């Protein structure tokens, strides 16, 4: 087998990183010194956060936070004599929330949902959004953002998928880590959440997620592992659910053994709100209880279950002193590593700039799913445009739940939907202005834009018939606490779209949903635009895509099934069970999540993972693979952010390369063969491993090209994506033999293929 010689020029750099592992960082040292000076009262006080008083909440008002003007999801008093600031946390991934916790907030930037960032395949946008969110958080005194939601889409019915980055571990890890890097660069701690397998909402507090542990390591856990290496998040939030019978927040295996043991994670683990029923979780790896009142309420207890019992356990010798110190040290270490104790004047908040960032994310994240020569529409013609449904005369919609963000000036409107469980009262149809109707009128100044609410199919068809072109909006409120029973659009919208498409063949559908939809009208319409939940600037981005001012470049990070029967769980267990019912969901697909599943089963989906059209065309050529010396420039091009000079730049990739492992590097050329500027997202996949069909996204890059322009792209593959996890050896193993690799426009449209031989070997010992 041909090997290239290692380039040793990069070695001092790598050794520097490895050396840092063995040394105690400044943050470690300071945490140790401070903790030693603390009293037990101070120590215990740091181990819980208290939920801010939420108007109209199920949890009664609490005197501990009565005087706090700006309490949100969590507050922990600091220790002023030791310079430890209060810990104040807020949600998070789509901007500073939220209408539930702090209704008097003047409004924050409502960024697009994380699934839009997922569709952009653009780590820089994730980072920029993170920076902007953190600046708005800091200006309100929040030093912890509960961001970095990155559960993989195992279920297209999961109501919270819009808060995450899609179904692929690598894509999710890169984007989530860049959000965290952006946030932490502003001296605000970020979480990555919800660790792990919180992939469904139905009865989530009683949900037992069953998975083969090896498959888990190769999917959801790998995503967290990579994201942690790349961003060193100050905290990890555990999920509500159980995993193989054990609650995530009390899982010795996942917290002590995997996260803190094998991966060497040095930050702290906080629970999700209402997910800590007993103090013993502290022995299993939980470092801080979140929203203490929520736990009492959630589990109908007479008293809060963590703080006081933990103290008692300590007095009785059941909680070792070393563990108590470790919990405290971890929290302090994150505070020091990120620098929340070093705040000076809050950074300037430029809301106009933040709106630009929100707009850019929406522009890059909107996905053109289908286009039969109808888009872009001529922007200067005196068209008669019928806009149908989706409250498009009022605004674009937001996902609902703890992540919803009220923008400056408030929502255009809020409609209470309601539903079962504690999240029922937070399930709302929120609309952001400006409306698509206004934005379309601006983008098509000579057009006559007529709105019809889509109240009935017959009425909508009358409006559609007299237009040159119909833009029908389909919306669906999705959010925390609820899974979807099926993929249809609510309120009879499928029938309305069908009726307008029958009345007028020039129908374009714009979807604002957090998940794929079933689209029974698909063959009748000329174009389909997936806008997801595009945030406060979403209407403008939609109009710009339709008018061709923006050339669409989003790629769906979730596979669209042709039918739920094609998915790993045609029937979702637990759906329809009353609040409080124990539910078991088997994730028998294991590591074969999303497109991996469709490839394994040879099923053609409606739209493949990574699919998205453009108004120009791209060609790929010259795919070549090299195996051997690591190209350190490529590995270094996405470095883990070192939030403090002494934070070790962790990374199995580098460590593995140092131990003599081969790096697979792919090089290829992308050319814009059309006549307008556009961005493409070439995607590199493993399609087969020795004696096994196995699909894995190995790398991607968003490339902006002028007409006729070509660029050469080089991607270096994380060896774990070519390996299998050997559960017995607790190590990643490369099987000896031939590997098929393909370059594609999506997981379903592979253009060039290549093969390489790899030597069988173990990767670095975990
Ligand atoms: C959600 C978390 C959120 C927390 C605090 C929980 O309901 O699952 O994602 O950070 O509330 O608002």
XYZ file of C-alpha atoms and ligand atoms in Angstrom:
778
model
C 0.000 0.000 0.000
C 1.356 3.350 -1.030
C 2.202 5.743 1.755
C 3.313 9.323 1.580
C 6.063 10.523 3.849
C 4.928 12.394 6.894
C 5.604 16.076 6.897
C 7.279 16.831 10.165
C 7.034 20.565 9.774
C 3.776 20.461 11.701
C 5.088 18.360 14.540
C 6.074 21.044 17.082
C 2.588 22.473 16.773
C 0.979 19.122 17.486
C 3.334 18.340 20.318
C 2.549 21.708 21.872
C -1.111 20.743 21.932
C -0.469 17.329 23.388
C 1.815 18.733 26.029
C -0.923 21.083 27.121
C -3.075 18.040 27.898
C -0.811 16.890 30.654
C -0.447 20.299 32.242
C -2.856 21.937 34.590
C -4.229 25.021 32.882
C -4.552 28.417 34.531
C -8.271 27.844 34.818
C -7.717 24.486 36.554
C -5.254 26.011 38.913
C -7.437 28.958 39.796
C -10.467 26.704 40.235
C -8.506 24.504 42.608
C -7.216 27.433 44.630
C -10.586 29.166 44.868
C -12.444 26.012 45.797
C -10.049 25.394 48.667
C -10.965 28.769 50.140
C -14.699 28.185 50.026
C -16.978 27.288 52.910
C -19.345 24.364 52.533
C -22.271 26.784 52.379
C -20.654 28.498 49.421
C -19.888 25.197 47.763
C -23.429 23.892 48.032
C -24.862 27.179 46.940
C -23.006 26.899 43.637
C -24.532 23.506 42.867
C -28.052 24.606 42.044
C -29.613 27.209 39.834
C -32.987 28.722 40.579
C -35.567 29.422 37.910
C -36.499 33.090 37.525
C -40.042 34.001 38.446
C -42.062 33.318 35.339
C -45.328 35.212 35.076
C -48.210 32.787 34.753
C -45.941 29.747 35.155
C -46.938 26.478 36.760
C -44.110 26.890 39.283
C -44.961 29.291 42.149
C -42.972 32.536 42.549
C -39.827 32.024 44.589
C -38.467 34.483 47.175
C -34.864 33.610 46.251
C -35.269 35.411 42.946
C -37.889 37.948 43.992
C -35.540 40.927 43.820
C -33.841 39.959 40.622
C -34.961 42.074 37.754
C -33.362 39.986 35.139
C -33.716 36.369 36.172
C -34.440 33.990 33.369
C -33.909 30.246 33.098
C -31.364 30.011 35.898
C -29.694 32.041 38.633
C -26.995 30.978 41.077
C -25.615 33.465 43.585
C -21.902 34.085 43.226
C -19.342 34.449 45.992
C -18.343 38.113 45.915
C -15.560 37.760 48.488
C -13.798 35.372 46.093
C -14.661 37.268 42.912
C -17.103 34.597 41.712
C -19.924 36.316 39.807
C -23.581 35.291 39.982
C -24.325 32.703 37.315
C -27.189 33.850 35.140
C -28.406 31.691 32.309
C -30.801 32.246 29.480
C -31.964 30.399 26.375
C -30.294 30.534 23.713
C -29.717 29.107 20.208
C -31.966 31.461 18.221
C -31.345 34.589 20.259
C -31.878 35.762 23.812
C -35.233 34.455 24.939
C -37.867 34.708 25.756
C -41.448 35.705 25.883
C -42.128 33.185 28.658
C -39.445 34.102 31.135
C -39.057 37.851 30.732
C -42.046 39.395 29.025
C -40.798 42.931 29.676
C -37.646 42.548 27.660
C -37.472 45.213 24.919
C -36.820 42.465 22.408
C -33.781 40.671 21.091
C -32.745 39.681 17.597
C -34.810 36.653 16.610
C -32.332 34.686 14.547
C -33.391 31.865 12.245
C -33.808 28.455 13.849
C -30.718 26.261 14.101
C -32.046 24.030 11.321
C -31.611 27.036 8.992
C -27.976 27.306 10.052
C -27.820 23.546 9.460
C -29.065 24.064 5.911
C -26.468 26.744 5.249
C -23.649 24.237 5.826
C -21.713 27.351 6.791
C -19.727 27.220 10.055
C -18.832 30.903 9.799
C -22.472 31.888 9.982
C -22.953 29.711 13.045
C -20.062 31.476 14.688
C -21.192 34.960 13.721
C -24.664 34.212 15.036
C -23.104 32.954 18.277
C -21.111 36.149 18.718
C -24.177 38.308 18.137
C -26.333 36.257 20.522
C -23.681 36.436 23.226
C -23.372 40.202 22.894
C -27.102 40.600 23.381
C -26.900 38.184 26.312
C -24.071 40.108 27.960
C -25.899 43.380 27.620
C -28.626 41.811 29.774
C -26.212 40.344 32.304
C -26.429 36.718 31.151
C -23.116 34.911 31.392
C -24.395 31.449 30.450
C -26.252 30.677 27.236
C -28.158 27.399 27.058
C -27.277 27.142 23.392
C -25.591 24.518 21.233
C -28.686 22.294 20.808
C -27.427 19.408 18.703
C -29.591 16.321 19.019
C -29.531 14.395 15.766
C -32.723 14.087 13.757
C -33.667 10.460 14.228
C -37.340 11.211 13.813
C -38.896 13.600 11.351
C -41.756 13.844 13.823
C -39.630 15.250 16.635
C -41.127 18.632 17.487
C -37.766 20.152 18.423
C -35.711 19.370 15.329
C -35.775 23.045 14.369
C -33.592 23.736 17.421
C -30.903 21.386 16.112
C -28.699 21.066 13.036
C -30.076 17.996 11.304
C -29.306 14.316 11.117
C -25.577 14.128 10.501
C -23.049 13.911 13.363
C -20.222 15.743 11.574
C -22.350 18.601 10.259
C -24.083 19.012 13.625
C -20.812 18.931 15.520
C -19.144 21.513 13.308
C -22.051 23.932 13.392
C -22.860 23.532 17.082
C -19.215 23.956 18.024
C -18.949 27.114 15.956
C -21.971 28.565 17.710
C -20.332 27.754 21.031
C -17.016 29.216 19.869
C -18.807 32.414 18.881
C -20.613 32.669 22.203
C -17.610 31.842 24.345
C -15.423 34.319 22.439
C -17.573 36.980 24.134
C -16.804 35.635 27.630
C -20.174 33.940 27.906
C -20.317 30.224 28.745
C -22.275 28.070 26.339
C -23.729 24.623 26.778
C -23.940 21.868 24.233
C -27.257 20.087 24.745
C -29.171 17.785 25.253
C -26.723 14.998 26.077
C -27.923 12.667 24.630
C -30.581 10.978 22.477
C -33.265 13.497 23.406
C -34.624 12.845 19.931
C -38.344 12.840 20.711
C -40.592 15.073 22.778
C -43.502 12.769 23.534
C -43.517 12.238 27.280
C -39.861 13.136 27.269
C -39.542 12.977 31.058
C -40.588 9.352 30.960
C -39.043 8.382 27.649
C -36.582 5.517 27.550
C -34.423 5.684 24.427
C -33.110 2.244 23.611
C -30.000 2.027 21.461
C -27.115 -0.297 20.824
C -24.181 1.327 22.707
C -21.802 0.935 19.763
C -24.258 2.569 17.367
C -24.649 5.355 19.919
C -20.885 5.967 19.952
C -20.858 6.193 16.156
C -23.679 8.699 15.929
C -25.042 10.986 18.653
C -22.088 10.487 20.973
C -19.609 11.028 18.155
C -21.366 14.302 17.374
C -20.940 15.479 20.976
C -17.383 14.209 21.096
C -16.331 16.161 17.999
C -18.216 19.284 19.075
C -16.606 19.201 22.520
C -13.146 18.832 21.003
C -13.717 21.768 18.701
C -15.236 24.190 21.179
C -14.519 23.249 24.790
C -18.013 24.237 25.932
C -18.162 25.409 29.533
C -21.147 23.165 30.239
C -23.011 20.168 28.921
C -26.753 19.986 29.520
C -28.041 16.457 29.960
C -31.329 15.409 28.380
C -34.704 14.650 29.944
C -34.877 11.111 28.656
C -33.488 7.799 29.783
C -30.940 5.958 27.681
C -31.099 2.197 27.924
C -33.012 2.443 31.179
C -30.965 5.152 32.909
C -31.811 8.849 33.032
C -29.358 10.938 31.017
C -28.691 13.253 33.956
C -27.934 10.326 36.240
C -26.039 8.076 33.876
C -22.742 7.018 35.405
C -21.770 5.444 32.098
C -22.469 8.447 29.879
C -21.327 11.152 32.292
C -18.532 9.676 34.378
C -17.219 7.019 32.057
C -17.646 8.433 28.552
C -17.817 12.224 28.878
C -15.499 12.885 31.783
C -13.494 9.677 31.672
C -12.789 8.659 28.106
C -13.120 12.107 26.569
C -11.531 13.958 29.475
C -14.198 16.681 29.544
C -13.258 19.273 32.144
C -16.323 21.519 32.251
C -19.514 20.877 34.237
C -22.713 18.970 33.571
C -25.992 20.729 34.298
C -29.356 19.011 34.225
C -32.272 20.095 32.070
C -35.068 21.897 33.886
C -37.180 19.452 35.864
C -34.898 16.515 35.116
C -33.272 15.859 38.501
C -35.513 13.814 40.774
C -32.768 12.734 43.234
C -29.446 13.867 44.755
C -27.716 10.608 43.776
C -27.282 12.003 40.267
C -24.303 13.857 41.756
C -22.577 10.540 42.278
C -23.256 9.615 38.679
C -21.707 12.708 37.158
C -24.203 15.575 37.418
C -22.494 18.733 38.698
C -25.297 21.260 38.922
C -29.057 21.020 39.268
C -30.902 23.465 37.013
C -34.071 25.347 37.895
C -34.408 23.788 41.344
C -38.117 24.635 41.719
C -38.891 22.880 38.454
C -37.659 19.580 39.866
C -39.936 19.791 42.863
C -42.876 20.681 40.666
C -42.131 18.154 37.958
C -41.859 15.170 40.262
C -44.618 16.375 42.646
C -42.270 16.379 45.635
C -42.738 18.008 49.033
C -39.307 19.607 48.846
C -36.593 20.244 46.305
C -34.811 16.973 45.688
C -31.203 18.014 45.244
C -29.630 20.707 47.425
C -30.753 19.750 50.944
C -30.579 15.966 50.450
C -27.129 16.397 48.911
C -25.970 18.245 52.015
C -27.389 15.569 54.188
C -25.672 12.880 52.141
C -22.424 14.773 52.609
C -22.946 14.959 56.360
C -23.599 11.220 56.398
C -20.515 10.474 54.328
C -22.494 9.329 51.299
C -21.210 12.161 49.143
C -17.403 12.160 49.298
C -15.679 15.476 49.915
C -13.623 14.965 46.765
C -16.749 14.700 44.651
C -18.222 17.847 46.192
C -14.991 19.713 45.434
C -14.932 18.330 41.922
C -18.451 19.607 41.219
C -17.498 23.064 42.401
C -14.142 23.077 40.652
C -15.729 22.162 37.326
C -18.119 25.103 37.494
C -15.326 27.485 38.507
C -13.020 26.131 35.856
C -15.511 26.937 33.116
C -16.099 30.387 34.573
C -12.364 31.113 34.510
C -11.624 29.413 31.172
C -14.298 31.463 29.424
C -13.616 34.585 31.466
C -17.039 35.382 32.902
C -15.261 36.770 35.958
C -13.344 39.225 33.794
C -16.177 41.232 32.333
C -15.492 44.861 31.834
C -17.837 47.122 29.889
C -20.418 45.130 27.919
C -19.548 44.956 24.214
C -21.497 47.272 21.947
C -24.681 45.746 20.552
C -25.345 46.739 16.977
C -28.923 45.606 16.389
C -28.865 46.661 12.732
C -25.813 44.483 12.178
C -27.464 41.606 14.025
C -30.483 41.894 11.754
C -28.060 41.639 8.813
C -26.616 38.444 10.278
C -30.116 37.036 10.817
C -30.933 37.939 7.209
C -27.767 36.355 5.860
C -28.423 33.110 7.744
C -31.930 32.992 6.281
C -30.622 33.727 2.771
C -28.098 30.926 2.988
C -30.355 28.471 4.781
C -33.463 28.584 2.612
C -33.599 25.420 0.506
C -34.984 25.297 -3.020
C -36.346 21.759 -3.116
C -37.993 21.797 -6.524
C -37.975 24.187 -9.478
C -39.564 23.470 -12.847
C -38.252 26.516 -14.681
C -40.459 28.927 -12.781
C -38.004 30.514 -10.352
C -36.647 33.082 -10.124
C -39.704 35.138 -10.984
C -39.011 38.226 -13.122
C -38.667 40.979 -10.522
C -39.511 43.898 -12.812
C -42.596 42.557 -14.664
C -46.107 43.737 -13.825
C -47.095 40.285 -12.554
C -50.329 39.512 -10.799
C -49.146 37.526 -7.749
C -51.622 35.731 -5.516
C -50.209 35.065 -2.043
C -52.182 32.360 -0.292
C -52.379 31.388 3.364
C -49.815 30.928 6.119
C -50.705 34.263 7.746
C -48.392 35.708 5.065
C -50.123 39.079 5.455
C -48.859 39.178 9.083
C -45.454 37.561 9.286
C -43.287 34.449 9.216
C -43.552 31.914 11.978
C -41.234 30.859 14.771
C -40.771 27.511 16.436
C -42.303 27.392 19.889
C -41.039 26.514 23.367
C -38.194 27.696 25.563
C -36.126 28.798 22.568
C -38.624 31.256 21.097
C -37.354 34.822 20.907
C -39.515 37.942 21.076
C -38.081 40.507 18.639
C -37.774 44.254 19.131
C -41.284 45.663 18.894
C -42.773 42.290 19.803
C -44.370 39.633 17.669
C -46.708 40.620 14.883
C -49.167 38.402 16.711
C -49.327 35.511 19.147
C -52.019 32.871 18.881
C -52.328 30.440 21.747
C -52.537 26.900 20.459
C -52.307 24.956 23.714
C -51.882 21.260 24.241
C -51.168 18.605 26.845
C -48.405 18.675 29.444
C -46.371 21.473 30.963
C -45.444 22.890 27.578
C -49.063 23.208 26.451
C -49.343 26.765 27.678
C -46.117 27.745 25.871
C -47.255 26.348 22.536
C -48.014 29.393 20.461
C -48.165 30.524 16.872
C -45.715 33.427 16.930
C -45.362 35.643 13.871
C -42.460 37.944 13.045
C -42.985 41.037 10.980
C -42.391 42.223 8.288
C -44.766 39.937 6.478
C -44.042 38.026 3.290
C -46.741 40.101 1.569
C -44.861 43.325 2.403
C -41.500 41.828 1.472
C -42.856 40.506 -1.838
C -44.345 43.842 -2.739
C -40.909 45.389 -2.163
C -39.081 42.736 -4.168
C -41.603 42.973 -7.036
C -42.294 46.719 -7.221
C -44.299 46.485 -10.439
C -46.383 43.520 -9.375
C -49.910 43.509 -8.079
C -49.803 41.394 -4.923
C -53.137 40.056 -3.733
C -53.477 38.137 -0.468
C -55.967 35.366 0.232
C -55.919 33.784 3.706
C -56.451 30.240 2.413
C -59.498 30.086 4.631
C -61.177 27.499 2.416
C -59.884 25.654 -0.662
C -62.715 27.007 -2.800
C -62.161 30.634 -1.844
C -58.397 30.372 -2.302
C -58.873 28.805 -5.734
C -60.931 31.837 -6.828
C -58.008 34.149 -6.019
C -55.465 31.776 -7.571
C -57.371 31.618 -10.840
C -57.058 35.320 -11.566
C -53.287 35.526 -10.895
C -50.274 35.003 -13.149
C -48.470 33.196 -10.412
C -49.479 31.793 -7.031
C -47.242 31.749 -3.979
C -48.878 29.448 -1.440
C -47.521 29.419 2.098
C -47.650 26.267 4.218
C -46.919 26.653 7.929
C -46.802 24.315 10.889
C -46.191 25.221 14.520
C -43.704 22.777 15.965
C -42.026 22.943 19.301
C -40.989 21.737 22.650
C -43.129 19.123 24.337
C -44.822 17.879 21.178
C -44.073 15.395 18.434
C -45.955 15.403 15.157
C -48.374 12.536 14.613
C -47.726 12.698 10.861
C -46.111 15.000 8.308
C -49.197 16.718 6.954
C -49.800 20.460 7.211
C -52.377 21.501 9.826
C -55.626 23.399 9.378
C -56.444 21.870 5.999
C -53.557 23.631 4.261
C -52.776 20.585 2.100
C -56.274 20.841 0.620
C -55.860 24.583 0.032
C -52.522 24.112 -1.740
C -54.016 21.325 -3.837
C -56.940 23.531 -4.812
C -54.832 26.540 -5.804
C -52.402 24.350 -7.765
C -55.381 22.872 -9.617
C -56.736 26.343 -10.303
C -53.384 27.752 -11.417
C -50.510 25.580 -12.687
C -48.011 28.353 -11.906
C -48.009 27.574 -8.207
C -44.973 27.938 -5.968
C -45.120 26.629 -2.402
C -43.146 28.222 0.426
C -42.977 26.109 3.578
C -42.341 27.406 7.083
C -41.990 24.224 9.108
C -39.397 22.700 11.390
C -39.412 19.311 9.690
C -40.137 17.728 6.313
C -43.768 17.633 5.223
C -45.639 14.970 3.293
C -46.681 17.252 0.378
C -49.422 15.241 -1.359
C -49.649 18.143 -3.868
C -45.978 17.906 -4.825
C -46.401 16.905 -8.457
C -48.966 19.636 -9.067
C -46.763 22.574 -8.092
C -43.894 24.102 -10.054
C -41.543 24.985 -7.234
C -41.095 24.264 -3.537
C -39.071 26.478 -1.223
C -38.278 25.259 2.294
C -37.823 28.342 4.475
C -37.945 26.459 7.823
C -38.330 29.020 10.653
C -36.310 31.814 9.061
C -36.342 34.365 11.905
C -37.172 38.050 12.005
C -35.619 38.802 8.601
C -37.129 35.700 7.035
C -39.738 37.423 4.882
C -37.094 39.490 3.131
C -34.923 36.435 2.495
C -37.875 34.493 1.068
C -38.774 37.358 -1.269
C -35.161 37.753 -2.392
C -34.910 34.056 -3.243
C -38.173 34.153 -5.213
C -37.056 37.276 -7.089
C -33.575 35.914 -7.799
C -31.802 38.620 -5.851
C -30.420 35.770 -3.790
C -29.360 32.587 -5.515
C -30.505 29.800 -3.171
C -27.732 27.693 -1.692
C -29.307 25.925 1.312
C -29.079 22.135 1.476
C -31.511 20.137 3.576
C -29.771 18.636 6.619
C -32.696 16.237 7.087
C -33.784 13.528 4.643
C -37.380 13.982 3.442
C -39.093 10.603 3.522
C -41.478 9.649 0.733
C -43.541 7.951 3.423
C -43.245 7.400 7.158
C -43.303 3.697 6.297
C -39.786 4.176 4.915
C -38.398 5.528 8.173
C -36.925 3.376 10.948
C -40.160 3.732 12.975
C -43.270 3.776 10.811
C -45.227 4.034 14.057
C -43.898 6.248 16.794
C -44.431 4.550 20.112
C -45.908 6.721 22.815
C -47.762 9.060 20.479
C -51.109 9.851 22.001
C -50.286 8.547 25.463
C -51.324 10.917 28.229
C -48.735 13.175 29.906
C -46.770 11.128 32.400
C -46.928 7.788 30.606
C -43.642 5.872 30.459
C -42.624 5.456 26.823
C -39.968 3.273 25.258
C -38.584 4.241 21.881
C -36.220 1.850 20.188
C -33.637 3.568 18.018
C -32.788 0.282 16.355
C -31.248 2.062 13.401
C -28.310 2.675 15.753
C -25.629 4.655 13.926
C -27.535 4.462 10.641
C -29.346 7.761 11.182
C -31.045 9.678 8.362
C -29.414 9.253 4.951
C -27.292 6.418 6.367
C -30.501 4.454 6.903
C -31.851 5.133 3.407
C -28.532 4.051 1.879
C -28.390 0.882 3.926
C -31.953 -0.051 3.055
C -31.726 1.137 -0.544
C -34.752 3.383 -0.149
C -35.150 6.485 -2.296
C -36.446 9.401 -0.252
C -38.506 12.338 -1.472
C -35.492 14.631 -1.063
C -32.102 13.350 -0.025
C -29.968 14.761 2.758
C -27.829 17.571 1.312
C -30.246 18.291 -1.544
C -30.865 21.872 -2.594
C -31.153 23.546 -5.997
C -29.534 26.690 -7.325
C -30.250 29.078 -10.181
C -26.875 28.128 -11.626
C -25.159 24.776 -12.228
C -22.030 23.252 -10.793
C -19.739 20.581 -12.159
C -17.238 18.468 -10.266
C -13.963 17.136 -11.618
C -10.576 15.683 -10.671
C -11.492 13.869 -7.487
C -8.347 12.375 -6.040
C -7.663 10.780 -2.702
C -4.433 10.619 -0.863
C -3.686 8.494 2.119
C -0.790 9.174 4.328
C 0.803 12.174 5.822
C -1.658 14.391 7.555
C -2.120 17.707 5.884
C -1.917 19.789 8.997
C -2.969 22.961 7.251
C -6.267 21.326 6.477
C -6.696 19.990 9.996
C -5.758 23.343 11.459
C -8.200 25.213 9.261
C -10.993 24.386 11.707
C -9.101 24.651 14.975
C -10.714 24.179 18.331
C -11.133 27.631 19.770
C -8.756 28.168 22.587
C -10.805 30.339 24.867
C -7.886 30.746 27.161
C -4.334 30.291 26.028
C -3.891 27.403 28.405
C -7.003 25.476 27.403
C -5.758 22.348 25.698
C -6.709 22.157 22.031
C -8.109 18.684 22.424
C -8.634 16.554 19.385
C -8.401 12.885 18.685
C -7.672 13.684 15.078
C -4.401 15.333 15.898
C -3.498 12.827 18.535
C -4.261 10.009 16.150
C -2.214 11.555 13.399
C 0.640 11.920 15.817
C 0.472 8.253 16.629
C 1.256 7.502 12.999
C -2.251 7.137 11.635
C -3.102 7.815 8.046
C -5.183 10.769 7.041
C -7.426 10.460 4.021
C -7.488 13.667 2.077
C -9.722 14.339 -0.885
C -9.046 16.999 -3.478
C -11.432 18.005 -6.232
C -12.499 20.928 -8.377
C -15.879 22.654 -8.396
C -16.875 24.796 -11.376
C -19.808 27.134 -11.794
C -20.969 26.192 -15.286
C -24.012 28.484 -15.289
C -24.409 32.171 -15.890
C -24.848 33.584 -12.391
C -22.921 33.736 -9.204
C -23.853 31.016 -6.769
C -22.749 28.962 -3.799
C -22.419 25.206 -3.907
C -21.936 22.700 -1.118
C -19.963 19.738 -2.467
C -20.256 16.803 -0.093
C -17.817 13.942 0.390
C -19.264 10.593 1.447
C -18.004 7.193 2.384
C -20.292 4.849 0.450
C -18.801 1.448 1.204
C -16.293 -0.021 3.627
C -14.689 -3.474 3.401
C -17.485 -6.019 2.887
C -20.098 -3.547 4.045
C -22.310 -0.875 2.560
C -21.865 2.093 4.880
C -22.619 5.733 4.197
C -21.009 8.565 6.156
C -20.658 12.264 5.404
C -16.889 12.765 5.520
C -16.651 16.449 4.742
C -18.215 19.418 2.977
C -17.450 22.974 2.054
C -19.589 25.897 0.984
C -17.951 27.431 -2.080
C -19.012 30.737 -3.679
C -18.274 30.866 -7.408
C -18.677 33.435 -10.169
C -19.977 32.173 -13.533
C -17.259 30.079 -15.156
C -15.090 30.129 -12.035
C -13.463 26.979 -10.624
C -12.045 26.288 -7.198
C -10.026 23.427 -5.885
C -11.244 22.081 -2.562
C -9.290 19.892 -0.161
C -11.027 18.027 2.654
C -9.245 16.021 5.336
C -11.279 13.226 6.837
C -11.635 12.576 10.550
C -10.512 8.926 10.767
C -13.380 8.101 13.134
C -15.766 8.557 10.218
C -14.016 5.749 8.374
C -13.769 3.560 11.453
C -16.142 1.454 13.507
C -16.236 1.675 17.242
C -15.036 -1.500 18.892
C -17.074 -1.631 22.070
C -14.971 -4.313 23.736
C -11.667 -2.547 23.170
C -13.319 0.856 23.748
C -11.465 2.066 20.671
C -12.080 3.042 17.085
C -10.910 0.457 14.600
C -10.184 0.831 10.898
C -10.886 -2.399 9.055
C -8.265 -3.459 6.547
C -9.378 -3.197 2.941
C -11.011 -1.080 0.256
C -13.066 2.049 0.959
C -15.359 3.637 -1.611
C -15.650 7.392 -1.437
C -17.921 9.627 -3.498
C -18.318 13.307 -4.147
C -21.930 14.338 -4.421
C -24.422 17.141 -4.642
C -26.429 15.313 -2.001
C -26.500 11.880 -0.408
C -28.762 10.873 -3.297
C -26.808 12.480 -6.136
C -23.253 11.178 -6.168
C -21.228 12.523 -9.074
C -17.662 11.223 -8.818
C -16.318 8.161 -7.064
C -12.898 7.017 -5.948
C -11.512 4.195 -3.865
C -8.673 3.776 -1.462
C -7.086 1.005 0.559
C -6.551 1.399 4.276
C -4.510 -0.731 6.633
C -6.417 -2.266 9.488
C -5.511 -0.573 12.780
C -6.820 0.810 15.995
C -7.085 4.568 16.419
C -5.768 6.245 19.524
C -6.817 4.513 22.735
C -9.804 6.309 24.191
C -35.397 22.864 27.664
C -33.963 23.358 27.605
C -33.917 24.784 28.093
C -34.474 24.836 29.491
C -34.412 26.206 30.123
C -36.046 23.123 29.000
O -37.409 22.927 28.918
O -35.431 21.495 27.349
O -33.475 23.242 26.295
O -32.612 25.262 28.029
O -35.828 24.427 29.448
O -35.337 27.061 29.573
